[in-house]
Coordinates of C-alpha atoms in Angstrom, one line a residue:
M1 CA -52.0 28.7 47.8
S2 CA -50.7 27.3 44.5
R3 CA -49.0 24.4 46.2
D4 CA -50.4 21.0 45.4
L5 CA -50.6 19.0 48.6
K6 CA -53.1 16.4 47.3
G7 CA -51.2 14.8 44.5
Y8 CA -52.7 11.4 43.6
F9 CA -54.5 11.0 46.9
G10 CA -57.6 8.8 46.3
A11 CA -56.7 8.1 42.7
E12 CA -53.2 6.6 42.6
P13 CA -52.2 5.2 39.2
A14 CA -52.1 1.5 38.6
P15 CA -48.8 -0.4 38.1
C16 CA -47.5 0.4 34.6
W17 CA -43.8 -0.4 34.3
P18 CA -42.3 -2.5 31.5
N19 CA -42.6 -6.3 31.8
E20 CA -45.1 -5.9 34.6
A21 CA -42.4 -4.7 37.0
R22 CA -43.7 -3.7 40.4
L23 CA -41.2 -1.0 41.0
A24 CA -39.0 1.4 38.9
V25 CA -35.6 2.1 40.6
S26 CA -33.4 5.0 39.6
F27 CA -29.8 5.2 40.7
V28 CA -28.6 8.8 40.5
V29 CA -24.9 9.6 40.7
N30 CA -24.2 13.3 41.4
V31 CA -21.1 14.5 39.7
E32 CA -20.2 17.8 41.4
E33 CA -16.5 17.6 41.8
G34 CA -14.8 20.7 40.4
A35 CA -18.1 22.6 40.4
E36 CA -18.2 23.3 44.1
L37 CA -17.7 26.9 45.0
S38 CA -14.0 27.7 45.6
I39 CA -12.1 30.9 46.0
G40 CA -9.2 29.1 44.5
D41 CA -11.2 28.8 41.3
G42 CA -12.2 32.5 41.4
D43 CA -15.6 32.0 43.0
E44 CA -17.1 34.4 45.5
R45 CA -16.7 32.0 48.5
N46 CA -15.8 28.4 49.4
E47 CA -18.1 25.5 49.7
A48 CA -18.9 25.0 53.3
R49 CA -21.1 21.8 53.3
Y50 CA -19.2 18.6 53.5
E51 CA -17.3 16.3 55.9
A52 CA -14.7 19.0 56.3
V53 CA -16.7 21.1 58.7
E54 CA -14.3 24.0 59.3
E55 CA -15.4 26.8 56.9
V56 CA -12.6 28.8 55.4
K57 CA -13.6 32.4 54.6
G58 CA -11.7 34.9 52.4
A59 CA -8.9 32.5 51.4
P60 CA -8.5 29.4 49.2
D61 CA -9.4 26.1 50.8
P62 CA -7.2 23.3 49.5
C63 CA -8.6 21.0 52.2
M64 CA -12.1 21.2 50.8
E65 CA -10.8 21.0 47.2
S66 CA -8.9 17.8 48.1
H67 CA -12.0 16.2 49.6
F68 CA -13.9 16.8 46.4
G69 CA -11.0 15.5 44.4
Y70 CA -11.4 12.0 45.9
G71 CA -14.5 11.5 43.9
P72 CA -13.1 11.4 40.3
R73 CA -9.7 10.0 41.5
Q74 CA -11.1 6.9 43.3
G75 CA -14.8 7.0 44.0
Y76 CA -16.0 6.9 40.4
R77 CA -14.2 3.6 39.7
R78 CA -15.7 1.8 42.6
I79 CA -19.2 2.9 41.8
V80 CA -19.2 2.0 38.1
E81 CA -17.5 -1.3 38.8
A82 CA -20.3 -2.1 41.3
F83 CA -22.9 -1.2 38.7
E84 CA -21.1 -3.3 36.1
R85 CA -21.3 -6.4 38.3
Y86 CA -25.1 -6.1 38.6
G87 CA -25.9 -4.8 35.1
V88 CA -27.2 -1.5 36.4
T89 CA -27.6 1.6 34.2
A90 CA -27.7 4.9 36.1
T91 CA -28.2 8.6 35.7
F92 CA -25.1 10.7 36.2
S93 CA -26.5 14.1 37.2
T94 CA -23.6 16.4 36.3
C95 CA -22.6 20.0 36.8
G96 CA -21.4 21.7 33.7
R97 CA -18.1 22.9 35.2
A98 CA -17.5 19.4 36.7
A99 CA -17.9 17.9 33.2
E100 CA -15.4 20.4 31.8
R101 CA -12.8 19.4 34.3
T102 CA -13.4 15.6 34.1
P103 CA -14.4 15.0 30.4
W104 CA -12.8 11.6 30.5
L105 CA -15.1 10.5 33.3
I106 CA -18.3 11.7 31.5
R107 CA -17.3 10.0 28.3
D108 CA -16.5 6.8 30.2
A109 CA -19.9 6.9 31.8
V110 CA -21.6 7.3 28.4
E111 CA -19.5 4.4 26.9
R112 CA -20.8 2.2 29.7
G113 CA -24.4 3.1 28.8
H114 CA -25.2 5.5 31.6
E115 CA -27.3 8.6 31.2
V116 CA -25.7 12.1 31.7
A117 CA -28.2 14.7 32.9
C118 CA -27.8 18.4 33.9
H119 CA -27.1 19.4 37.5
G120 CA -26.5 23.1 37.0
W121 CA -23.3 24.9 36.0
R122 CA -21.8 25.2 39.4
W123 CA -23.0 23.2 42.4
E124 CA -25.3 25.8 43.8
T125 CA -29.0 26.6 44.4
H126 CA -30.9 28.9 42.1
A127 CA -33.1 30.5 44.8
G128 CA -33.5 34.2 44.2
W129 CA -32.1 34.2 40.7
D130 CA -33.8 36.3 38.0
A131 CA -35.0 34.6 34.8
G132 CA -32.3 36.0 32.6
R133 CA -29.4 34.7 34.7
E134 CA -31.0 31.3 35.1
R135 CA -31.9 31.0 31.4
A136 CA -28.2 31.6 30.5
V137 CA -27.0 29.0 33.0
I138 CA -29.4 26.4 31.8
A139 CA -28.3 27.0 28.2
R140 CA -24.6 26.9 29.1
T141 CA -24.9 23.7 31.0
H142 CA -26.9 21.9 28.4
A143 CA -24.5 23.0 25.6
A144 CA -21.4 21.9 27.6
L145 CA -22.7 18.5 28.5
T146 CA -23.9 17.9 24.9
E147 CA -20.5 18.6 23.6
I148 CA -18.6 16.6 26.2
A149 CA -20.9 13.6 26.4
G150 CA -21.7 13.6 22.7
I151 CA -25.4 13.1 23.6
A152 CA -27.8 16.0 24.4
P153 CA -29.1 15.6 28.0
V154 CA -32.8 15.5 28.6
G155 CA -33.0 15.9 32.4
W156 CA -32.3 18.6 34.9
H157 CA -31.9 18.8 38.7
T158 CA -30.9 22.0 40.5
R159 CA -29.1 21.7 43.8
S160 CA -31.7 22.1 46.5
A161 CA -33.9 25.2 45.9
T162 CA -34.9 26.3 42.4
S163 CA -36.1 29.7 41.4
P164 CA -39.8 30.2 40.7
H165 CA -38.9 30.2 37.0
T166 CA -36.8 27.0 36.7
R167 CA -39.3 24.6 35.4
A168 CA -40.8 27.1 32.9
L169 CA -37.3 27.9 31.7
L170 CA -36.5 24.3 31.2
I171 CA -39.7 23.8 29.1
E172 CA -38.9 27.0 27.2
H173 CA -35.4 25.7 26.4
G174 CA -36.9 22.8 24.6
G175 CA -34.2 20.3 25.3
F176 CA -35.6 18.8 28.5
A177 CA -38.1 16.0 28.9
Y178 CA -38.0 15.9 32.7
D179 CA -36.7 17.5 35.8
S180 CA -36.1 16.1 39.3
N181 CA -36.7 19.4 41.2
A182 CA -39.3 17.8 43.5
Y183 CA -39.3 15.7 46.6
D184 CA -43.0 15.3 47.1
D185 CA -44.0 11.8 45.8
D186 CA -43.1 8.2 45.0
I187 CA -44.8 8.5 41.6
P188 CA -43.8 10.6 38.6
Y189 CA -46.3 13.3 37.5
M190 CA -46.8 15.6 34.5
E191 CA -46.6 19.4 34.1
G192 CA -48.2 19.6 30.7
D193 CA -46.0 17.5 28.5
H194 CA -43.1 17.8 30.9
V195 CA -42.3 14.9 33.3
V196 CA -41.5 15.5 37.0
L197 CA -39.5 12.7 38.5
P198 CA -39.4 13.3 42.3
Y199 CA -36.0 12.8 43.9
A200 CA -35.2 11.8 47.5
F201 CA -32.8 13.0 50.2
D202 CA -33.5 10.2 52.6
T203 CA -32.4 7.2 50.4
N204 CA -29.3 9.2 49.7
D205 CA -25.6 8.8 50.7
M206 CA -25.6 12.5 51.6
R207 CA -26.7 11.3 55.0
F208 CA -23.1 10.2 55.7
S209 CA -22.3 13.9 56.1
P210 CA -22.0 15.1 59.7
G211 CA -25.3 14.9 61.5
G212 CA -26.9 13.0 58.6
G213 CA -27.5 9.8 60.5
F214 CA -25.4 7.4 58.4
V215 CA -22.0 6.2 59.8
Q216 CA -21.5 2.6 58.8
A217 CA -22.0 1.2 55.4
R218 CA -24.9 -0.9 56.8
D219 CA -26.7 2.3 57.9
F220 CA -27.1 3.2 54.2
S221 CA -27.9 -0.3 53.0
D222 CA -30.4 -1.0 55.9
Y223 CA -32.3 2.2 55.3
V224 CA -32.4 2.0 51.5
I225 CA -33.4 -1.7 51.6
A226 CA -36.2 -0.9 54.0
G227 CA -37.5 1.8 51.6
F228 CA -37.1 -0.5 48.7
D229 CA -39.0 -3.4 50.3
R230 CA -41.9 -1.1 51.3
L231 CA -42.2 0.4 47.8
Y232 CA -42.0 -3.0 46.2
A233 CA -44.9 -4.2 48.3
E234 CA -47.0 -1.2 47.5
G235 CA -46.1 -1.6 43.8
A236 CA -48.3 -4.7 43.6
T237 CA -51.3 -2.4 43.4
T238 CA -50.1 1.1 42.4
A239 CA -47.3 2.7 40.4
R240 CA -44.1 3.2 42.5
M241 CA -40.7 4.7 41.8
M242 CA -37.6 4.8 44.0
S243 CA -34.7 7.2 43.7
I244 CA -31.3 6.3 45.3
G245 CA -28.9 9.2 45.4
L246 CA -25.1 8.7 45.3
H247 CA -22.0 10.9 45.2
L248 CA -18.6 10.0 43.9
R249 CA -16.8 11.4 46.9
I250 CA -19.2 9.9 49.5
I251 CA -20.4 6.4 48.7
G252 CA -17.1 5.8 46.8
R253 CA -15.1 5.7 50.0
P254 CA -13.7 2.3 50.9
A255 CA -15.7 1.9 54.1
R256 CA -19.0 2.9 52.4
I257 CA -19.0 1.2 49.0
G258 CA -20.0 -2.0 50.6
G259 CA -23.4 -0.4 51.5
L260 CA -24.1 0.2 47.8
E261 CA -23.0 -3.3 46.9
T262 CA -25.4 -4.7 49.5
V263 CA -28.3 -2.7 48.1
L264 CA -27.5 -3.8 44.5
A265 CA -27.3 -7.5 45.6
H266 CA -30.7 -7.2 47.4
I267 CA -32.4 -5.6 44.4
A268 CA -30.9 -8.0 41.9
A269 CA -32.3 -10.9 44.0
T270 CA -35.8 -9.5 43.8
P271 CA -38.0 -10.3 40.7
G272 CA -40.1 -7.7 39.0
V273 CA -37.9 -4.7 39.4
W274 CA -37.1 -2.2 36.5
I275 CA -33.8 -0.5 37.1
A276 CA -33.4 2.3 34.5
P277 CA -31.9 5.7 33.9
R278 CA -34.3 8.6 34.5
R279 CA -34.6 9.4 30.9
D280 CA -36.1 6.0 30.2
I281 CA -38.5 6.3 33.2
A282 CA -39.6 9.7 32.1
R283 CA -40.1 8.5 28.5
H284 CA -42.2 5.6 29.6
W285 CA -44.3 7.6 32.0
A286 CA -45.0 10.3 29.3
M287 CA -46.1 7.6 26.9
Q288 CA -48.3 6.0 29.5
Q289 CA -50.0 9.3 30.2
A290 CA -50.5 9.9 26.5
G291 CA -51.8 6.4 26.0
T292 CA -49.1 5.5 23.5
A293 CA -47.1 2.9 25.6

C-alpha cells in the first residue's frame, strides 16, 4: 500500500525549464559492454537477453561476447558523431566493469562534454539483494567511474528491478543527486532532497530486440518522434521531460543509426527544447523545488 499511484494528478507543475523551453529531453546511452554476465569472464552464467536468442548454459559463449563487442568497436563512434553534428550532450549510463574494460571510451565521452553516470557494476538487476551487498556494489561502481572518468558521477540507474534498499543506499552514500530507477511519470519528482528522473523503456532502442516491435530504423524514429511531439504539445501548459534510451551495440548498427539521426534532426528543427544531460536536469529541478532557480 506504500505505492504512489497518484503522482501529480490534479496538480501538475507548470513549465519551468531554462529559457522557457517547453520540453526537457534526455538522451541516455547505456554502456554495458564487458559488464554482461559471461562464464568466460568467471561469472556464474551467461547473459541470455539479446539478439542472439540461443542461450548457452554451462560453457563460455563467444557468440554473445562478440555481439556485445560491436558496441565499443563500432557503435560508439556512430552515436557520438551523430550527437556532435546536432550539438547534443547526453548521459552515458555506465556499468563499472564496462568502464574498466573501455576506459578510452569513457574518457572520450567526457572530453566531448557528456555526463558519465552509474549503471551498476555488472549489468544485472539488484532484486533480492541484501543491503550489505548492494552498498558495496554502489561504492565500488562510484569509485571506479570517478577514477576512470576523472569526474565523480552523480546519477544511478539499476538494470530493471532494484532492491527495496537501493534509493536509501544511494542517499546514504552521499555522492548521488539523482537516480533513474522509476518508469512512472513524464515529470521528475523529489524524494526528500534526492531527485528521481523517470526513465522509459518504450522510447528506447531496446525494442529492436526480438519481439520488441522495432525492425526498421524508421520504427524507432516514428515512435520516438510521436512521443516527442505529444510531450512538446503538453509542455505548453505543464512541465514535461522525455527520456530516449540508446545502447552502443543496438542503435549503433548501420541499418539503425539513421533512426537516431532522424530523431535528432526533428528535435533540432523544433524551437523551445532543452536537450541536457540528466545531471543538469536533476540540478535544475532540485533548484526549482527549493525556490532557488
